[in-house]
Amino acid sequence: MVAATPVDREAALQEIRAGLRRGQQALADWEGGRLAVSAVPGSGKSTGMAAAAAIAIARHQLHLNRQLVLVTFTRSAAANLKAKVRGHLKTLGLPQTSFTVSTLHGLALTIATRNPELSNLNLETLTLVSPAQNNRLLRACVEQWIVANPDLYHHLIEGRQFDGEETEQLRRQSVLRTEVLPSLAHTVIREAKSSGLMPADLLELAQQVNHNLPGDVEDYDVLTIAAGLYDRYQALLSQRGWIDYDDMILGALRTLNDPDSRRFWQGRTFAVFEDEAQDSSPLQTRLLTLLAANPDDPDGEPNLVRVGDPNQAINSTFTPADPVFFNQFCDDCRRQNRLVTMDQAGRSSGIIMAAANRMLAWVNQARVAGPETPFRDQAIAPVPPNDPQLGANPEPLGVGLDILSPPTTQDSVRLIAQRVRDIYAENPDTSFAILVREGRQSQFVGSLLRDPDQVGGVDLAAMGLKFYDVGEQDRQTKVPEEMLALLKFIERPHSPDTLKGALRVLVDRKRIPTQDLNALAQAPEQFLYPGPLDAPPDTEAARTARRYCAGLLRSRLELPPYSLFSFIGLTLGYNQSELATADKLAVRVSQQIRNDNTLGAAIAVLQDIVGSERFTAVDTEDTDSLYTRPGQLTLITMHKAKGLDWDVVFLPFLHDKTIPGTLWVPPQGEFLGDFTLAEVARAQIRTYAHAGEHGQGDISDIIAAWEQAKHLKAAEEYRLLYVAMTRAKRLLWMSAAQQAPFTWSKPENVQPANPCPVVPVLRQWLSNSSF
């Protein structure tokens, strides 16, 4: 590489800066200390970060032993950001070793494993817990906790009312062991550990809970139960030599607690730039702040730049992330004049940005998600006419915003198909997407679009338009787990757990109707082989479930282990790709059980495959470009759509039952009360976490915590809708059918449905607007 002269490099730096928008330039002008960047959708966060990183590397003459550390949320984002920074450095004639890009957990693991004696993490002896292993681990925690805490367990069985009837007691035991307590353990361990709370801390927090409840509400001392489950979990992790993702962060923090090690890592790190900061937990933020500190001035300002959008925080359902933490960081920086609002966005047409702004303002003002506002008060602004980045704020297709109210959900899909046909005929390079809230909606849409007769004769395939169903591809990755569940049932049909696991797969695959699986699984022999004196559930749904189970059990007598995979695939109604994945799985298993061709050996191999997460389904990819190709209609969930964009975005099924929806208490768990233990515990822990280290006062009681949980869910659902709306570049199409399914597991059973509260507000706004 030919080194650039100082004059040439300065000119190149100015050119890089000149290619940025106002907010991006403010980020690129950072010289040190803390900086918060709150960036609206489509504002070009990664473009601004890459340019700012290159400019900082050049200005501060960074190198291999004094690097800029860039942290992203996903591996694909890391690869994209790395490519952009490398491009700038090549232009500047600078070495490529002056920065690193990684996910936060990848960075933590690098720090932790360099000093295993400090972190207590050694990759040669430790195993990272995968989701499947975690499920088995949680079940083990539950069983151990039940044995050790019979009084608390009996209190849960009694619930708010119990007459002692034996069948009901068995049913409640099944619900607690397989649903309620595993869910509580999973939620609390994730929430508490990522907030820096260990079991002893959680037990201490339980003492601060307000227990002044009305007489008709049972106080189960939820956090005490949760602390016991968490303690068992930690003990089992230690016994088995396993770690989870939060252990990576904790291990890195233990490493940095050592003065010499901390000085080494801080000396190598000039600054930390964090992307998607709204998705960080308190524990992760603590690690980045410590790493970004100056080793010669530990109490001074860390060189920490955090870029994110609290209005796009949509991962609280899956992670302990909460926008309140990034909002607090932004507010702290604002008081020091260290907040940049990157509000100019070039992705969308003006009317789409205006609709998103209207939605945001109305939700905040109407307080429809509780007393706290779900959104940070920042509006998306168009870029100026002389924007340096080409293609900004494209012209809308038609008005650019359609809001419809068709008679039924099937009519919604038919109208989508017709709109796609008309636009595609004029411009076959248009990219389309249908964004849905849940997977069952995706299956409903996909089945209709594949049958032209169901959508007014529109044949997408005949038009040459590619249809890409992301959910169908994702379902292929579940094939090993489904095979494992059904094989375990075939091997041990008299186990309530294996029977319930098999029934759940059959329900998910829509082979049997949704029903109370605990009632079927509590007495497997009576359910599978009812005698004249037995009284198992005798509904049509239960009889259908029994027929499927009987067929699976017969297959063990008639087929070798290898052939069971194909039989199960056909039983579950797999499509061609899923059958190919099942066949690939069968080949893999049969190769490993050649010397022990038994069902038990096949299950052991399959258990290892599921736990190791090394199995790749047939014909699956997950690159962003695959989802957003021109001339393609992509069917995808709103959550997966974050970070992507399309020319035309369809948002059907916008009903109040879906967005904001309500927290749902499963009927089988209603004996505990009108709440779920997991959501109560989540809200109680977040009350503590939101208050920070110096928070004081009582933690919410069960009733107040449940109300808080409902507000948290509603706020996140509105942010999810905001994200979905801002994926559109030229046309945003929204609809709420007048009739919709009561449950999407039975889409044919429709009833009158109310729209999401935002829909009539936007319709009224659109009719009065000048667009």
PDB file of C-alpha atoms in Angstrom, residues 274-527:
ATOM      1  CA  GLU A 274     -21.070   0.916  20.454  1.00  0.00           C
ATOM      2  CA  ASP A 275     -23.825   0.418  17.876  1.00  0.00           C
ATOM      3  CA  GLU A 276     -27.458  -0.468  18.741  1.00  0.00           C
ATOM      4  CA  ALA A 277     -26.812   0.785  22.278  1.00  0.00           C
ATOM      5  CA  GLN A 278     -30.521   0.665  23.104  1.00  0.00           C
ATOM      6  CA  ASP A 279     -30.200  -3.132  23.215  1.00  0.00           C
ATOM      7  CA  SER A 280     -27.466  -3.272  25.873  1.00  0.00           C
ATOM      8  CA  SER A 281     -28.096  -4.524  29.399  1.00  0.00           C
ATOM      9  CA  PRO A 282     -26.676  -2.781  32.489  1.00  0.00           C
ATOM     10  CA  LEU A 283     -23.993  -5.464  32.835  1.00  0.00           C
ATOM     11  CA  GLN A 284     -22.852  -5.013  29.231  1.00  0.00           C
ATOM     12  CA  THR A 285     -22.750  -1.233  29.615  1.00  0.00           C
ATOM     13  CA  ARG A 286     -20.621  -1.615  32.734  1.00  0.00           C
ATOM     14  CA  LEU A 287     -18.075  -3.667  30.768  1.00  0.00           C
ATOM     15  CA  LEU A 288     -17.811  -1.171  27.892  1.00  0.00           C
ATOM     16  CA  THR A 289     -17.531   1.796  30.249  1.00  0.00           C
ATOM     17  CA  LEU A 290     -14.704   0.138  32.178  1.00  0.00           C
ATOM     18  CA  LEU A 291     -12.865  -0.847  29.001  1.00  0.00           C
ATOM     19  CA  ALA A 292     -13.126   2.691  27.584  1.00  0.00           C
ATOM     20  CA  ALA A 293     -11.646   4.331  30.703  1.00  0.00           C
ATOM     21  CA  ASN A 294      -8.236   6.019  30.695  1.00  0.00           C
ATOM     22  CA  PRO A 295      -5.749   3.850  32.651  1.00  0.00           C
ATOM     23  CA  ASP A 296      -3.929   6.992  33.810  1.00  0.00           C
ATOM     24  CA  ASP A 297      -7.147   8.722  34.900  1.00  0.00           C
ATOM     25  CA  PRO A 298      -9.652   6.036  35.946  1.00  0.00           C
ATOM     26  CA  ASP A 299     -12.062   8.604  37.392  1.00  0.00           C
ATOM     27  CA  GLY A 300     -12.036  10.718  34.235  1.00  0.00           C
ATOM     28  CA  GLU A 301     -14.383  10.573  31.262  1.00  0.00           C
ATOM     29  CA  PRO A 302     -14.209   7.273  29.342  1.00  0.00           C
ATOM     30  CA  ASN A 303     -13.762   7.460  25.574  1.00  0.00           C
ATOM     31  CA  LEU A 304     -17.158   5.907  25.015  1.00  0.00           C
ATOM     32  CA  VAL A 305     -19.423   6.669  22.045  1.00  0.00           C
ATOM     33  CA  ARG A 306     -22.825   4.995  22.173  1.00  0.00           C
ATOM     34  CA  VAL A 307     -25.063   5.101  19.103  1.00  0.00           C
ATOM     35  CA  GLY A 308     -28.623   3.851  19.108  1.00  0.00           C
ATOM     36  CA  ASP A 309     -32.307   4.635  18.913  1.00  0.00           C
ATOM     37  CA  PRO A 310     -34.385   4.081  22.062  1.00  0.00           C
ATOM     38  CA  ASN A 311     -37.482   4.272  19.860  1.00  0.00           C
ATOM     39  CA  GLN A 312     -36.356   1.074  18.118  1.00  0.00           C
ATOM     40  CA  ALA A 313     -35.871  -0.916  21.336  1.00  0.00           C
ATOM     41  CA  ILE A 314     -37.917  -4.024  20.502  1.00  0.00           C
ATOM     42  CA  ASN A 315     -35.950  -6.831  22.144  1.00  0.00           C
ATOM     43  CA  SER A 316     -37.273  -6.755  25.710  1.00  0.00           C
ATOM     44  CA  THR A 317     -39.334  -9.839  24.860  1.00  0.00           C
ATOM     45  CA  PHE A 318     -36.155 -11.815  24.204  1.00  0.00           C
ATOM     46  CA  THR A 319     -33.460  -9.995  26.173  1.00  0.00           C
ATOM     47  CA  PRO A 320     -33.144  -7.839  29.304  1.00  0.00           C
ATOM     48  CA  ALA A 321     -32.583  -4.780  27.086  1.00  0.00           C
ATOM     49  CA  ASP A 322     -34.700  -1.777  28.013  1.00  0.00           C
ATOM     50  CA  PRO A 323     -34.661   1.680  26.377  1.00  0.00           C
ATOM     51  CA  VAL A 324     -34.654   3.353  29.790  1.00  0.00           C
ATOM     52  CA  PHE A 325     -30.939   2.622  30.187  1.00  0.00           C
ATOM     53  CA  PHE A 326     -29.870   4.251  26.916  1.00  0.00           C
ATOM     54  CA  ASN A 327     -32.285   7.106  27.562  1.00  0.00           C
ATOM     55  CA  GLN A 328     -30.596   7.679  30.914  1.00  0.00           C
ATOM     56  CA  PHE A 329     -27.205   7.748  29.173  1.00  0.00           C
ATOM     57  CA  CYS A 330     -28.525  10.238  26.599  1.00  0.00           C
ATOM     58  CA  ASP A 331     -29.950  12.480  29.309  1.00  0.00           C
ATOM     59  CA  ASP A 332     -26.691  12.402  31.276  1.00  0.00           C
ATOM     60  CA  CYS A 333     -24.745  13.347  28.139  1.00  0.00           C
ATOM     61  CA  ARG A 334     -27.252  16.073  27.229  1.00  0.00           C
ATOM     62  CA  ARG A 335     -26.581  17.822  30.544  1.00  0.00           C
ATOM     63  CA  GLN A 336     -22.904  17.931  29.563  1.00  0.00           C
ATOM     64  CA  ASN A 337     -23.664  19.032  25.994  1.00  0.00           C
ATOM     65  CA  ARG A 338     -22.511  15.634  24.741  1.00  0.00           C
ATOM     66  CA  LEU A 339     -25.705  14.461  23.035  1.00  0.00           C
ATOM     67  CA  VAL A 340     -26.046  14.308  19.255  1.00  0.00           C
ATOM     68  CA  THR A 341     -29.489  13.764  17.734  1.00  0.00           C
ATOM     69  CA  MET A 342     -29.120  12.246  14.295  1.00  0.00           C
ATOM     70  CA  ASP A 343     -32.589  13.151  13.048  1.00  0.00           C
ATOM     71  CA  GLN A 344     -32.176  13.540   9.275  1.00  0.00           C
ATOM     72  CA  ALA A 345     -33.163  10.371   7.444  1.00  0.00           C
ATOM     73  CA  GLY A 346     -32.987   9.637   3.740  1.00  0.00           C
ATOM     74  CA  ARG A 347     -34.601   6.208   3.658  1.00  0.00           C
ATOM     75  CA  SER A 348     -38.281   7.044   3.222  1.00  0.00           C
ATOM     76  CA  SER A 349     -40.643   9.336   1.371  1.00  0.00           C
ATOM     77  CA  GLY A 350     -41.848  12.364   3.292  1.00  0.00           C
ATOM     78  CA  ILE A 351     -45.332  11.048   4.008  1.00  0.00           C
ATOM     79  CA  ILE A 352     -44.003   7.831   5.524  1.00  0.00           C
ATOM     80  CA  MET A 353     -41.731   9.748   7.904  1.00  0.00           C
ATOM     81  CA  ALA A 354     -44.594  12.106   8.751  1.00  0.00           C
ATOM     82  CA  ALA A 355     -46.869   9.146   9.535  1.00  0.00           C
ATOM     83  CA  ALA A 356     -44.236   7.631  11.820  1.00  0.00           C
ATOM     84  CA  ASN A 357     -43.816  10.987  13.566  1.00  0.00           C
ATOM     85  CA  ARG A 358     -47.576  11.331  13.997  1.00  0.00           C
ATOM     86  CA  MET A 359     -47.831   7.843  15.433  1.00  0.00           C
ATOM     87  CA  LEU A 360     -44.978   8.512  17.888  1.00  0.00           C
ATOM     88  CA  ALA A 361     -46.402  11.824  19.091  1.00  0.00           C
ATOM     89  CA  TRP A 362     -49.934  10.456  19.522  1.00  0.00           C
ATOM     90  CA  VAL A 363     -48.836   7.380  21.509  1.00  0.00           C
ATOM     91  CA  ASN A 364     -46.799   9.565  23.860  1.00  0.00           C
ATOM     92  CA  GLN A 365     -49.567  12.137  24.305  1.00  0.00           C
ATOM     93  CA  ALA A 366     -52.437   9.667  24.669  1.00  0.00           C
ATOM     94  CA  ARG A 367     -50.612   7.646  27.337  1.00  0.00           C
ATOM     95  CA  VAL A 368     -52.008   4.451  25.783  1.00  0.00           C
ATOM     96  CA  ALA A 369     -49.033   2.472  27.104  1.00  0.00           C
ATOM     97  CA  GLY A 370     -49.186   3.582  30.722  1.00  0.00           C
ATOM     98  CA  PRO A 371     -47.849   6.570  32.628  1.00  0.00           C
ATOM     99  CA  GLU A 372     -44.383   6.473  31.030  1.00  0.00           C
ATOM    100  CA  THR A 373     -43.961   7.479  27.393  1.00  0.00           C
ATOM    101  CA  PRO A 374     -42.760   4.630  25.144  1.00  0.00           C
ATOM    102  CA  PHE A 375     -40.845   6.947  22.788  1.00  0.00           C
ATOM    103  CA  ARG A 376     -38.071   9.451  23.102  1.00  0.00           C
ATOM    104  CA  ASP A 377     -39.394  12.764  21.814  1.00  0.00           C
ATOM    105  CA  GLN A 378     -37.503  13.024  18.537  1.00  0.00           C
ATOM    106  CA  ALA A 379     -38.998  13.393  15.063  1.00  0.00           C
ATOM    107  CA  ILE A 380     -37.647  12.064  11.789  1.00  0.00           C
ATOM    108  CA  ALA A 381     -36.701  14.895   9.425  1.00  0.00           C
ATOM    109  CA  PRO A 382     -36.060  14.695   5.667  1.00  0.00           C
ATOM    110  CA  VAL A 383     -32.592  15.472   4.385  1.00  0.00           C
ATOM    111  CA  PRO A 384     -31.932  18.830   2.662  1.00  0.00           C
ATOM    112  CA  PRO A 385     -32.095  19.060  -1.148  1.00  0.00           C
ATOM    113  CA  ASN A 386     -28.296  19.139  -1.423  1.00  0.00           C
ATOM    114  CA  ASP A 387     -27.829  15.918   0.558  1.00  0.00           C
ATOM    115  CA  PRO A 388     -24.424  14.373  -0.235  1.00  0.00           C
ATOM    116  CA  GLN A 389     -25.800  10.813  -0.163  1.00  0.00           C
ATOM    117  CA  LEU A 390     -27.622   9.830  -3.351  1.00  0.00           C
ATOM    118  CA  GLY A 391     -31.185   8.518  -3.517  1.00  0.00           C
ATOM    119  CA  ALA A 392     -32.408  10.129  -0.313  1.00  0.00           C
ATOM    120  CA  ASN A 393     -36.149  10.538   0.384  1.00  0.00           C
ATOM    121  CA  PRO A 394     -37.373   8.828  -2.799  1.00  0.00           C
ATOM    122  CA  GLU A 395     -40.584   9.850  -4.487  1.00  0.00           C
ATOM    123  CA  PRO A 396     -43.627   8.000  -3.129  1.00  0.00           C
ATOM    124  CA  LEU A 397     -45.621   5.446  -5.055  1.00  0.00           C
ATOM    125  CA  GLY A 398     -49.003   7.107  -5.356  1.00  0.00           C
ATOM    126  CA  VAL A 399     -49.741   8.981  -2.159  1.00  0.00           C
ATOM    127  CA  GLY A 400     -47.147   6.843  -0.376  1.00  0.00           C
ATOM    128  CA  LEU A 401     -49.483   5.772   2.455  1.00  0.00           C
ATOM    129  CA  ASP A 402     -52.537   3.510   2.171  1.00  0.00           C
ATOM    130  CA  ILE A 403     -54.745   2.747   5.197  1.00  0.00           C
ATOM    131  CA  LEU A 404     -57.500   0.206   4.558  1.00  0.00           C
ATOM    132  CA  SER A 405     -60.233  -1.618   6.440  1.00  0.00           C
ATOM    133  CA  PRO A 406     -61.203  -4.673   4.343  1.00  0.00           C
ATOM    134  CA  PRO A 407     -63.999  -7.005   5.481  1.00  0.00           C
ATOM    135  CA  THR A 408     -61.794  -9.984   6.448  1.00  0.00           C
ATOM    136  CA  THR A 409     -58.172 -10.940   6.888  1.00  0.00           C
ATOM    137  CA  GLN A 410     -58.400 -13.035   3.722  1.00  0.00           C
ATOM    138  CA  ASP A 411     -59.524  -9.905   1.862  1.00  0.00           C
ATOM    139  CA  SER A 412     -56.429  -8.150   3.263  1.00  0.00           C
ATOM    140  CA  VAL A 413     -54.162 -10.720   1.653  1.00  0.00           C
ATOM    141  CA  ARG A 414     -56.101 -10.557  -1.613  1.00  0.00           C
ATOM    142  CA  LEU A 415     -55.688  -6.767  -1.724  1.00  0.00           C
ATOM    143  CA  ILE A 416     -51.957  -7.132  -1.041  1.00  0.00           C
ATOM    144  CA  ALA A 417     -51.580  -9.586  -3.911  1.00  0.00           C
ATOM    145  CA  GLN A 418     -53.401  -7.249  -6.291  1.00  0.00           C
ATOM    146  CA  ARG A 419     -51.353  -4.221  -5.220  1.00  0.00           C
ATOM    147  CA  VAL A 420     -48.115  -6.163  -5.690  1.00  0.00           C
ATOM    148  CA  ARG A 421     -49.258  -7.285  -9.143  1.00  0.00           C
ATOM    149  CA  ASP A 422     -50.020  -3.725 -10.276  1.00  0.00           C
ATOM    150  CA  ILE A 423     -46.772  -2.208  -8.981  1.00  0.00           C
ATOM    151  CA  TYR A 424     -44.621  -5.086 -10.205  1.00  0.00           C
ATOM    152  CA  ALA A 425     -46.099  -4.824 -13.693  1.00  0.00           C
ATOM    153  CA  GLU A 426     -44.890  -1.218 -13.921  1.00  0.00           C
ATOM    154  CA  ASN A 427     -41.505  -1.743 -12.212  1.00  0.00           C
ATOM    155  CA  PRO A 428     -40.248  -5.316 -11.822  1.00  0.00           C
ATOM    156  CA  ASP A 429     -37.218  -4.095  -9.822  1.00  0.00           C
ATOM    157  CA  THR A 430     -39.397  -3.041  -6.880  1.00  0.00           C
ATOM    158  CA  SER A 431     -38.731  -4.751  -3.550  1.00  0.00           C
ATOM    159  CA  PHE A 432     -41.777  -5.757  -1.484  1.00  0.00           C
ATOM    160  CA  ALA A 433     -42.274  -7.031   2.055  1.00  0.00           C
ATOM    161  CA  ILE A 434     -45.214  -8.177   4.152  1.00  0.00           C
ATOM    162  CA  LEU A 435     -44.484  -7.675   7.838  1.00  0.00           C
ATOM    163  CA  VAL A 436     -46.531  -9.655  10.360  1.00  0.00           C
ATOM    164  CA  ARG A 437     -46.500  -9.750  14.127  1.00  0.00           C
ATOM    165  CA  GLU A 438     -46.313 -13.511  14.668  1.00  0.00           C
ATOM    166  CA  GLY A 439     -45.392 -16.714  12.891  1.00  0.00           C
ATOM    167  CA  ARG A 440     -48.934 -18.056  12.566  1.00  0.00           C
ATOM    168  CA  GLN A 441     -49.964 -14.944  10.681  1.00  0.00           C
ATOM    169  CA  SER A 442     -47.034 -15.635   8.367  1.00  0.00           C
ATOM    170  CA  GLN A 443     -48.267 -19.185   7.733  1.00  0.00           C
ATOM    171  CA  PHE A 444     -51.761 -17.860   6.979  1.00  0.00           C
ATOM    172  CA  VAL A 445     -50.472 -15.307   4.458  1.00  0.00           C
ATOM    173  CA  GLY A 446     -48.073 -17.765   2.856  1.00  0.00           C
ATOM    174  CA  SER A 447     -50.732 -20.426   2.326  1.00  0.00           C
ATOM    175  CA  LEU A 448     -53.051 -17.920   0.609  1.00  0.00           C
ATOM    176  CA  LEU A 449     -50.403 -16.368  -1.635  1.00  0.00           C
ATOM    177  CA  ARG A 450     -49.345 -19.800  -2.880  1.00  0.00           C
ATOM    178  CA  ASP A 451     -52.914 -20.491  -4.059  1.00  0.00           C
ATOM    179  CA  PRO A 452     -53.955 -17.982  -6.779  1.00  0.00           C
ATOM    180  CA  ASP A 453     -57.612 -18.963  -6.397  1.00  0.00           C
ATOM    181  CA  GLN A 454     -57.551 -17.636  -2.817  1.00  0.00           C
ATOM    182  CA  VAL A 455     -56.274 -14.191  -3.815  1.00  0.00           C
ATOM    183  CA  GLY A 456     -58.395 -13.234  -6.790  1.00  0.00           C
ATOM    184  CA  GLY A 457     -56.399 -15.181  -9.367  1.00  0.00           C
ATOM    185  CA  VAL A 458     -53.095 -13.377  -8.739  1.00  0.00           C
ATOM    186  CA  ASP A 459     -50.303 -15.850  -9.520  1.00  0.00           C
ATOM    187  CA  LEU A 460     -47.049 -14.409  -8.225  1.00  0.00           C
ATOM    188  CA  ALA A 461     -44.930 -17.233  -9.617  1.00  0.00           C
ATOM    189  CA  ALA A 462     -46.407 -16.864 -13.098  1.00  0.00           C
ATOM    190  CA  MET A 463     -45.619 -13.151 -12.991  1.00  0.00           C
ATOM    191  CA  GLY A 464     -41.939 -13.941 -12.376  1.00  0.00           C
ATOM    192  CA  LEU A 465     -41.985 -12.411  -8.916  1.00  0.00           C
ATOM    193  CA  LYS A 466     -40.009 -14.404  -6.369  1.00  0.00           C
ATOM    194  CA  PHE A 467     -41.801 -15.104  -3.091  1.00  0.00           C
ATOM    195  CA  TYR A 468     -39.516 -15.577  -0.086  1.00  0.00           C
ATOM    196  CA  ASP A 469     -41.086 -16.805   3.155  1.00  0.00           C
ATOM    197  CA  VAL A 470     -38.548 -16.207   5.917  1.00  0.00           C
ATOM    198  CA  GLY A 471     -40.676 -18.069   8.448  1.00  0.00           C
ATOM    199  CA  GLU A 472     -40.680 -21.180   6.257  1.00  0.00           C
ATOM    200  CA  GLN A 473     -36.899 -21.116   6.184  1.00  0.00           C
ATOM    201  CA  ASP A 474     -36.790 -20.629   9.952  1.00  0.00           C
ATOM    202  CA  ARG A 475     -39.110 -23.569  10.481  1.00  0.00           C
ATOM    203  CA  GLN A 476     -36.558 -25.842   8.833  1.00  0.00           C
ATOM    204  CA  THR A 477     -34.102 -25.066  11.618  1.00  0.00           C
ATOM    205  CA  LYS A 478     -36.629 -26.470  14.117  1.00  0.00           C
ATOM    206  CA  VAL A 479     -36.622 -29.884  12.444  1.00  0.00           C
ATOM    207  CA  PRO A 480     -33.973 -31.414  14.755  1.00  0.00           C
ATOM    208  CA  GLU A 481     -35.789 -30.234  17.892  1.00  0.00           C
ATOM    209  CA  GLU A 482     -39.121 -31.563  16.645  1.00  0.00           C
ATOM    210  CA  MET A 483     -37.570 -34.910  15.698  1.00  0.00           C
ATOM    211  CA  LEU A 484     -35.995 -35.169  19.135  1.00  0.00           C
ATOM    212  CA  ALA A 485     -39.273 -34.438  20.924  1.00  0.00           C
ATOM    213  CA  LEU A 486     -41.196 -37.085  18.980  1.00  0.00           C
ATOM    214  CA  LEU A 487     -38.470 -39.737  19.195  1.00  0.00           C
ATOM    215  CA  LYS A 488     -38.257 -39.243  22.961  1.00  0.00           C
ATOM    216  CA  PHE A 489     -42.007 -39.784  23.157  1.00  0.00           C
ATOM    217  CA  ILE A 490     -41.786 -42.909  21.012  1.00  0.00           C
ATOM    218  CA  GLU A 491     -39.112 -44.281  23.339  1.00  0.00           C
ATOM    219  CA  ARG A 492     -40.872 -43.292  26.598  1.00  0.00           C
ATOM    220  CA  PRO A 493     -44.584 -42.890  25.852  1.00  0.00           C
ATOM    221  CA  HIS A 494     -45.630 -43.250  29.505  1.00  0.00           C
ATOM    222  CA  SER A 495     -43.697 -40.174  30.612  1.00  0.00           C
ATOM    223  CA  PRO A 496     -45.949 -37.095  31.055  1.00  0.00           C
ATOM    224  CA  ASP A 497     -43.056 -34.874  29.958  1.00  0.00           C
ATOM    225  CA  THR A 498     -42.307 -36.677  26.700  1.00  0.00           C
ATOM    226  CA  LEU A 499     -46.009 -36.989  25.868  1.00  0.00           C
ATOM    227  CA  LYS A 500     -46.554 -33.296  26.452  1.00  0.00           C
ATOM    228  CA  GLY A 501     -43.468 -32.464  24.370  1.00  0.00           C
ATOM    229  CA  ALA A 502     -44.813 -34.505  21.444  1.00  0.00           C
ATOM    230  CA  LEU A 503     -48.279 -32.980  21.733  1.00  0.00           C
ATOM    231  CA  ARG A 504     -46.811 -29.474  21.725  1.00  0.00           C
ATOM    232  CA  VAL A 505     -45.006 -30.209  18.434  1.00  0.00           C
ATOM    233  CA  LEU A 506     -48.222 -31.566  16.919  1.00  0.00           C
ATOM    234  CA  VAL A 507     -50.070 -28.397  17.967  1.00  0.00           C
ATOM    235  CA  ASP A 508     -47.325 -26.119  16.635  1.00  0.00           C
ATOM    236  CA  ARG A 509     -47.413 -27.952  13.311  1.00  0.00           C
ATOM    237  CA  LYS A 510     -51.220 -27.649  13.288  1.00  0.00           C
ATOM    238  CA  ARG A 511     -51.736 -31.403  13.081  1.00  0.00           C
ATOM    239  CA  ILE A 512     -53.984 -31.345  16.139  1.00  0.00           C
ATOM    240  CA  PRO A 513     -56.159 -28.526  17.550  1.00  0.00           C
ATOM    241  CA  THR A 514     -54.943 -26.268  20.355  1.00  0.00           C
ATOM    242  CA  GLN A 515     -56.120 -27.653  23.710  1.00  0.00           C
ATOM    243  CA  ASP A 516     -55.082 -28.103  27.347  1.00  0.00           C
ATOM    244  CA  LEU A 517     -52.106 -30.431  26.928  1.00  0.00           C
ATOM    245  CA  ASN A 518     -51.688 -30.832  30.690  1.00  0.00           C
ATOM    246  CA  ALA A 519     -55.075 -32.513  30.909  1.00  0.00           C
ATOM    247  CA  LEU A 520     -53.951 -35.042  28.262  1.00  0.00           C
ATOM    248  CA  ALA A 521     -50.458 -35.626  29.620  1.00  0.00           C
ATOM    249  CA  GLN A 522     -51.147 -35.946  33.344  1.00  0.00           C
ATOM    250  CA  ALA A 523     -52.071 -39.647  32.976  1.00  0.00           C
ATOM    251  CA  PRO A 524     -50.380 -40.950  29.789  1.00  0.00           C
ATOM    252  CA  GLU A 525     -51.629 -44.550  29.997  1.00  0.00           C
ATOM    253  CA  GLN A 526     -55.241 -43.492  30.436  1.00  0.00           C
ATOM    254  CA  PHE A 527     -54.914 -41.059  27.550  1.00  0.00           C
TER     255      PHE A 527
END
